[in-house]
Structures are given as structure tokens and as C-alpha cells.
PDB file of C-alpha atoms and ligand atoms in Angstrom:
ATOM      1  CA  MET A  96       0.040   0.117   0.050  1.00 43.00           C
ATOM      2  CA  ALA A  97       3.028   2.236   0.465  1.00 45.00           C
ATOM      3  CA  ALA A  98       3.309   2.886  -3.157  1.00 49.00           C
ATOM      4  CA  ILE A  99      -0.236   4.323  -3.439  1.00 50.00           C
ATOM      5  CA  ARG A 100      -0.469   8.195  -3.255  1.00 49.00           C
ATOM      6  CA  ARG A 101      -3.297  10.297  -3.549  1.00 53.00           C
ATOM      7  CA  SER A 102      -2.028  12.612  -6.083  1.00 55.00           C
ATOM      8  CA  ASP A 103       0.574  12.510  -9.035  1.00 64.00           C
ATOM      9  CA  THR A 104       0.118   8.990  -9.797  1.00 73.00           C
ATOM     10  CA  LYS A 105       2.221   7.808 -12.732  1.00 89.00           C
ATOM     11  CA  PRO A 106      -0.563   7.513 -15.294  1.00 92.00           C
ATOM     12  CA  GLU A 107      -1.589  11.037 -14.338  1.00 93.00           C
ATOM     13  CA  ILE A 108       1.900  12.477 -14.717  1.00 94.00           C
ATOM     14  CA  ALA A 109       2.014  10.718 -18.360  1.00 95.00           C
ATOM     15  CA  LEU A 110      -1.114  12.478 -19.225  1.00 96.00           C
ATOM     16  CA  ARG A 111      -0.225  15.771 -18.216  1.00 96.00           C
ATOM     17  CA  ARG A 112       3.191  15.381 -20.127  1.00 95.00           C
ATOM     18  CA  ALA A 113       1.244  14.386 -23.173  1.00 96.00           C
ATOM     19  CA  LEU A 114      -0.965  17.218 -23.018  1.00 96.00           C
ATOM     20  CA  HIS A 115       1.864  19.501 -22.257  1.00 96.00           C
ATOM     21  CA  ALA A 116       3.786  18.305 -25.038  1.00 96.00           C
ATOM     22  CA  ARG A 117       0.874  19.185 -27.452  1.00 94.00           C
ATOM     23  CA  GLY A 118       0.980  22.841 -26.308  1.00 94.00           C
ATOM     24  CA  LEU A 119      -2.011  22.215 -24.203  1.00 95.00           C
ATOM     25  CA  ARG A 120      -1.909  24.497 -20.845  1.00 93.00           C
ATOM     26  CA  TYR A 121      -3.828  23.248 -17.946  1.00 96.00           C
ATOM     27  CA  ARG A 122      -3.901  23.964 -14.152  1.00 95.00           C
ATOM     28  CA  LYS A 123      -2.998  21.203 -11.674  1.00 91.00           C
ATOM     29  CA  ASP A 124      -4.966  20.589  -8.674  1.00 83.00           C
ATOM     30  CA  PHE A 125      -6.876  23.760  -9.273  1.00 94.00           C
ATOM     31  CA  PRO A 126      -9.574  24.405  -6.668  1.00 96.00           C
ATOM     32  CA  ILE A 127     -13.082  24.604  -8.286  1.00 97.00           C
ATOM     33  CA  ARG A 128     -15.691  26.226  -5.864  1.00 96.00           C
ATOM     34  CA  VAL A 129     -19.175  24.654  -6.541  1.00 95.00           C
ATOM     35  CA  GLU A 130     -21.962  25.229  -4.053  1.00 91.00           C
ATOM     36  CA  GLY A 131     -19.716  26.016  -1.135  1.00 93.00           C
ATOM     37  CA  LYS A 132     -17.359  22.835  -1.686  1.00 93.00           C
ATOM     38  CA  LEU A 133     -13.864  23.041  -3.141  1.00 95.00           C
ATOM     39  CA  ILE A 134     -13.254  20.141  -5.527  1.00 97.00           C
ATOM     40  CA  ARG A 135      -9.710  19.601  -7.007  1.00 96.00           C
ATOM     41  CA  PRO A 136      -9.735  17.657 -10.312  1.00 96.00           C
ATOM     42  CA  ASP A 137      -6.424  16.338 -11.193  1.00 95.00           C
ATOM     43  CA  ILE A 138      -6.219  18.463 -14.498  1.00 97.00           C
ATOM     44  CA  VAL A 139      -8.173  21.390 -15.222  1.00 97.00           C
ATOM     45  CA  PHE A 140      -8.746  23.325 -18.329  1.00 97.00           C
ATOM     46  CA  THR A 141     -10.361  26.668 -16.743  1.00 95.00           C
ATOM     47  CA  ARG A 142     -11.358  28.527 -19.936  1.00 93.00           C
ATOM     48  CA  ARG A 143     -12.818  25.451 -21.644  1.00 95.00           C
ATOM     49  CA  GLN A 144     -14.204  24.130 -18.288  1.00 96.00           C
ATOM     50  CA  VAL A 145     -13.040  20.784 -18.794  1.00 97.00           C
ATOM     51  CA  ALA A 146     -12.224  18.885 -15.440  1.00 98.00           C
ATOM     52  CA  ILE A 147     -10.298  15.683 -15.602  1.00 97.00           C
ATOM     53  CA  PHE A 148      -9.861  12.910 -12.840  1.00 97.00           C
ATOM     54  CA  VAL A 149      -7.483  10.170 -13.180  1.00 96.00           C
ATOM     55  CA  ASP A 150      -8.792   7.750 -10.327  1.00 95.00           C
ATOM     56  CA  GLY A 151      -6.627   5.203  -8.800  1.00 92.00           C
ATOM     57  CA  CYS A 152      -7.892   1.593  -9.161  1.00 92.00           C
ATOM     58  CA  PHE A 153      -7.612   0.911  -5.510  1.00 88.00           C
ATOM     59  CA  TRP A 154      -8.965   3.929  -3.851  1.00 90.00           C
ATOM     60  CA  HIS A 155     -11.837   4.622  -6.395  1.00 92.00           C
ATOM     61  CA  CYS A 156     -12.792   0.764  -6.530  1.00 90.00           C
ATOM     62  CA  CYS A 157     -12.228   0.239 -10.285  1.00 91.00           C
ATOM     63  CA  PRO A 158     -14.459  -2.677 -11.533  1.00 89.00           C
ATOM     64  CA  GLU A 159     -11.375  -4.349 -12.691  1.00 89.00           C
ATOM     65  CA  HIS A 160      -8.778  -3.989  -9.985  1.00 87.00           C
ATOM     66  CA  GLY A 161     -10.589  -2.581  -7.162  1.00 78.00           C
ATOM     67  CA  ARG A 162     -10.992  -5.557  -5.185  1.00 69.00           C
ATOM     68  CA  LYS A 163     -11.671  -4.627  -1.537  1.00 63.00           C
ATOM     69  CA  PRO A 164      -8.983  -5.867   0.740  1.00 63.00           C
ATOM     70  CA  THR A 165      -9.744  -8.874   2.614  1.00 67.00           C
ATOM     71  CA  ASN A 166      -8.103  -7.570   5.865  1.00 67.00           C
ATOM     72  CA  ASN A 167      -9.927  -5.063   7.836  1.00 68.00           C
ATOM     73  CA  THR A 168     -12.994  -4.894   5.688  1.00 68.00           C
ATOM     74  CA  GLY A 169     -14.681  -2.974   8.585  1.00 75.00           C
ATOM     75  CA  TYR A 170     -12.218  -0.334   7.968  1.00 75.00           C
ATOM     76  CA  TRP A 171     -11.681  -0.247   4.395  1.00 77.00           C
ATOM     77  CA  SER A 172     -15.035  -0.776   2.929  1.00 83.00           C
ATOM     78  CA  PRO A 173     -16.696   2.104   4.396  1.00 87.00           C
ATOM     79  CA  LYS A 174     -13.666   4.329   3.555  1.00 88.00           C
ATOM     80  CA  LEU A 175     -13.646   3.233  -0.068  1.00 90.00           C
ATOM     81  CA  GLU A 176     -17.332   3.538  -0.362  1.00 90.00           C
ATOM     82  CA  ARG A 177     -17.291   6.961   0.694  1.00 93.00           C
ATOM     83  CA  ASN A 178     -14.464   7.564  -1.897  1.00 93.00           C
ATOM     84  CA  VAL A 179     -17.017   6.359  -4.497  1.00 94.00           C
ATOM     85  CA  GLU A 180     -19.718   8.345  -3.218  1.00 95.00           C
ATOM     86  CA  ARG A 181     -17.714  11.539  -3.145  1.00 96.00           C
ATOM     87  CA  ASP A 182     -16.498  10.962  -6.511  1.00 96.00           C
ATOM     88  CA  HIS A 183     -20.138  10.560  -7.829  1.00 96.00           C
ATOM     89  CA  GLN A 184     -21.247  13.633  -6.123  1.00 96.00           C
ATOM     90  CA  GLN A 185     -18.140  15.844  -7.373  1.00 97.00           C
ATOM     91  CA  THR A 186     -19.022  14.768 -10.893  1.00 98.00           C
ATOM     92  CA  HIS A 187     -22.571  15.822 -10.518  1.00 98.00           C
ATOM     93  CA  LEU A 188     -21.905  19.116  -8.857  1.00 98.00           C
ATOM     94  CA  LEU A 189     -19.500  19.907 -11.613  1.00 98.00           C
ATOM     95  CA  ARG A 190     -21.574  18.933 -14.510  1.00 98.00           C
ATOM     96  CA  ASP A 191     -24.433  20.917 -12.933  1.00 97.00           C
ATOM     97  CA  ALA A 192     -22.090  23.943 -12.879  1.00 97.00           C
ATOM     98  CA  GLY A 193     -21.548  23.625 -16.639  1.00 97.00           C
ATOM     99  CA  TRP A 194     -18.102  21.821 -16.421  1.00 98.00           C
ATOM    100  CA  THR A 195     -17.326  18.743 -18.804  1.00 98.00           C
ATOM    101  CA  VAL A 196     -16.182  16.066 -16.382  1.00 98.00           C
ATOM    102  CA  ILE A 197     -13.778  13.306 -17.537  1.00 98.00           C
ATOM    103  CA  ARG A 198     -12.914  10.564 -15.066  1.00 98.00           C
ATOM    104  CA  PHE A 199     -10.301   8.158 -16.195  1.00 97.00           C
ATOM    105  CA  TRP A 200      -9.039   4.926 -14.529  1.00 96.00           C
ATOM    106  CA  GLU A 201      -5.448   4.896 -13.875  1.00 94.00           C
ATOM    107  CA  HIS A 202      -5.240   1.646 -15.949  1.00 95.00           C
ATOM    108  CA  GLU A 203      -6.409   3.172 -19.038  1.00 96.00           C
ATOM    109  CA  PRO A 204      -4.031   3.442 -22.049  1.00 96.00           C
ATOM    110  CA  LEU A 205      -2.445   6.867 -22.355  1.00 96.00           C
ATOM    111  CA  GLU A 206      -3.546   6.924 -26.004  1.00 96.00           C
ATOM    112  CA  ALA A 207      -7.135   6.535 -24.945  1.00 97.00           C
ATOM    113  CA  MET A 208      -6.911   9.108 -22.337  1.00 97.00           C
ATOM    114  CA  GLN A 209      -5.246  11.563 -24.511  1.00 97.00           C
ATOM    115  CA  THR A 210      -8.093  11.004 -27.453  1.00 97.00           C
ATOM    116  CA  VAL A 211     -10.885  11.546 -25.001  1.00 97.00           C
ATOM    117  CA  THR A 212      -9.399  14.800 -23.562  1.00 97.00           C
ATOM    118  CA  LEU A 213      -8.536  16.401 -26.914  1.00 96.00           C
ATOM    119  CA  SER A 214     -12.024  15.475 -28.185  1.00 96.00           C
ATOM    120  CA  ALA A 215     -13.659  17.211 -25.047  1.00 96.00           C
ATOM    121  CA  LEU A 216     -11.581  20.182 -25.610  1.00 95.00           C
ATOM    122  CA  ASP A 217     -12.337  20.455 -29.084  1.00 93.00           C
ATOM    123  CA  ASP A 218     -16.265  20.186 -28.371  1.00 90.00           C
ATOM    124  CA  ASN A 219     -15.979  22.936 -25.644  1.00 87.00           C
ATOM    125  CA  HIS A 220     -13.901  25.018 -28.095  1.00 79.00           C
ATOM    126  CA  ALA A 221     -16.339  24.920 -30.769  1.00 68.00           C
ATOM    127  CA  ALA A 222     -18.938  25.949 -28.166  1.00 62.00           C
ATOM    128  CA  GLU A 223     -17.250  29.331 -27.110  1.00 57.00           C
TER     129      GLU A 223
HETATM  130 ZN1   ZN B 371      -8.107  -0.638 -12.835  1.00 66.52          ZN
END
């Protein structure tokens, strides 16, 4: 478990680098205030209102790798469930406030993440 960190995971860094290399400028951990709550997506395009999360498979209970730990289930399960619940809540709050929200799993291929991100940026660019 020691290797799992809350932010700056490898897939997240890889995606940031790839976007940066394309000349795209984003804010990292930019706090967005929605209905009195502060939400910090991993990558934020403020002008185009695109918020990106790269969710860790363990902490966010990915259907493929998010097996709940067998030890200390009494401790972990509610904690992980709260994470998932907060993810949903944050996604809804941001969408209601007009943001395009993209949630990736950290196991998704970088290429796929890039394609989805670029397409969302294009859509929002066209809408400006
Ligand atoms: Zn996964």
C-alpha cells in the first residue's frame, strides 16, 4: 500500500506530459468552488471548463482491479465506499455547474486518455 499516493500517480503525470507536449496548458489541482465545496480535479482547463480526474484503481474501486482488501474490511469498505460516493457527488456538482467532467481509471491506456481529452477540448472550443 505504501506505493499508493493520492495525487501525482504515474498515469496522471504521463497524461499531463502528453498534453503539455501538445501545447495544451492546464492547471494542476486547481480548486473549483461549487456550491460551497472545493473540488480539485487532477487536471483543469479553466477556460474550456474541462475537469479531468485520473482515478486510482484501488482508492476509487475500479471494477477491474478495485477488489476490496480482505483484511480489515470493517475499516476499508466504508472508507472506499465514501470515496466512490464523493466521486459521484463531485462529478454531478461540476456537471451541474457547466463543467465537462472526464474520469479516467489509472489503468486506461495513455492514448485513449489523450484522445478523449482532446475531443472534449475540441467540443468545448467549438461551443465558445
Ligand atoms: Zn483498474
